[in-house]
């Protein structure tokens, strides 16, 4: 059984964490999205292959997986959507972009001043509902996603997309995508692929009158195709390592969500046969279930308090039964360089982001490595790693900030980060704890998780 806690980086890396990890603001705030928990890489060593997990969610303790619509961010959770759905490519070790649905791709300049991406698609892939994966299904998904182009929901400047045959998919962009990192428009949510049966109208679904977008959005206006009517999805069916099975709800509250391991996943059969997300009302309830052997895995920030994690890790008797570990950080190879990390820290004005996006009464910027509630960690250290764009320019470019004076600092910081090849979503982290001997299930889980993509 595993317990997952926050990943602690060296100070220089800690300060680049984005809103996708609650370390940016010490207090909890809505829409804190924890990106991914690669549960498909866990191996059950002994006992029943049904595993319970209490994941860190967008509000701390898990509450809901939302509609699990592959084309929508909130109120979904990235981690559960990543278990079920996949995109053309995925994140690999150290943030590398690796094949998923696309086994290979090429990028070439096009005649309209942008880039053309040509993807060779994986064959012999089947959706959870039995439907086949092919280029026609890829285009159907992009038809629905890109119908919202130029609205607040989808901003990618895509000229067109087409199938040249059953296994070749071509995207033409109006502008070059190289500063965004290789194939970046295709690997993040919401560009995940759903079965054709999930669309209202199936293969012949109309992206403008029956779009897969969230029903709460109603009619979306102002996009490249005019008004788009959102009708949601008919079913939850992807191709990922886990299949959605059911929810247990009472009085509008989700208490448990069940997934089944996908034995036919193209990435290899998943060792876990059944995965249950369990909702708890408090961190003390999580701790009690964990210590009693009634729960298997805790993964992510905000599920257990720092003091409880320290207690479990330092108690010899408890640590015989429960193993506390940390998941690998998801970051690009560029962040290995100390000057790159310093550059990113100095280039991002976290104070301005917090002031603009969050209530100052609920959130504050932190620049410490360990939580201030940990022993001996409530001391202010100097020098402080703070916003200083001139330092960022000197470290990165060897130039002066005057060269960048024509643009706003916030835009400069973003451009600098993208220019370094650092996808912002990769700066989020997840932590991990494993219970080694569950009394109820007589079960052991292997902490040496199998090699594979960081995201499904």
Coordinates of C-alpha atoms in Angstrom, one line a residue, residues 9 52 88 186 214 364 373 417 427 433:
X9 CA 12.7 20.1 -4.9
X52 CA -8.1 1.6 -3.3
X88 CA -1.5 11.6 -30.0
X186 CA -1.4 17.8 -29.3
X214 CA -19.6 20.6 -21.5
X364 CA 0.2 33.9 -0.5
X373 CA 5.0 23.8 9.5
X417 CA 9.8 30.2 -20.4
X427 CA 6.3 22.1 -13.8
X433 CA 3.3 6.8 -0.6

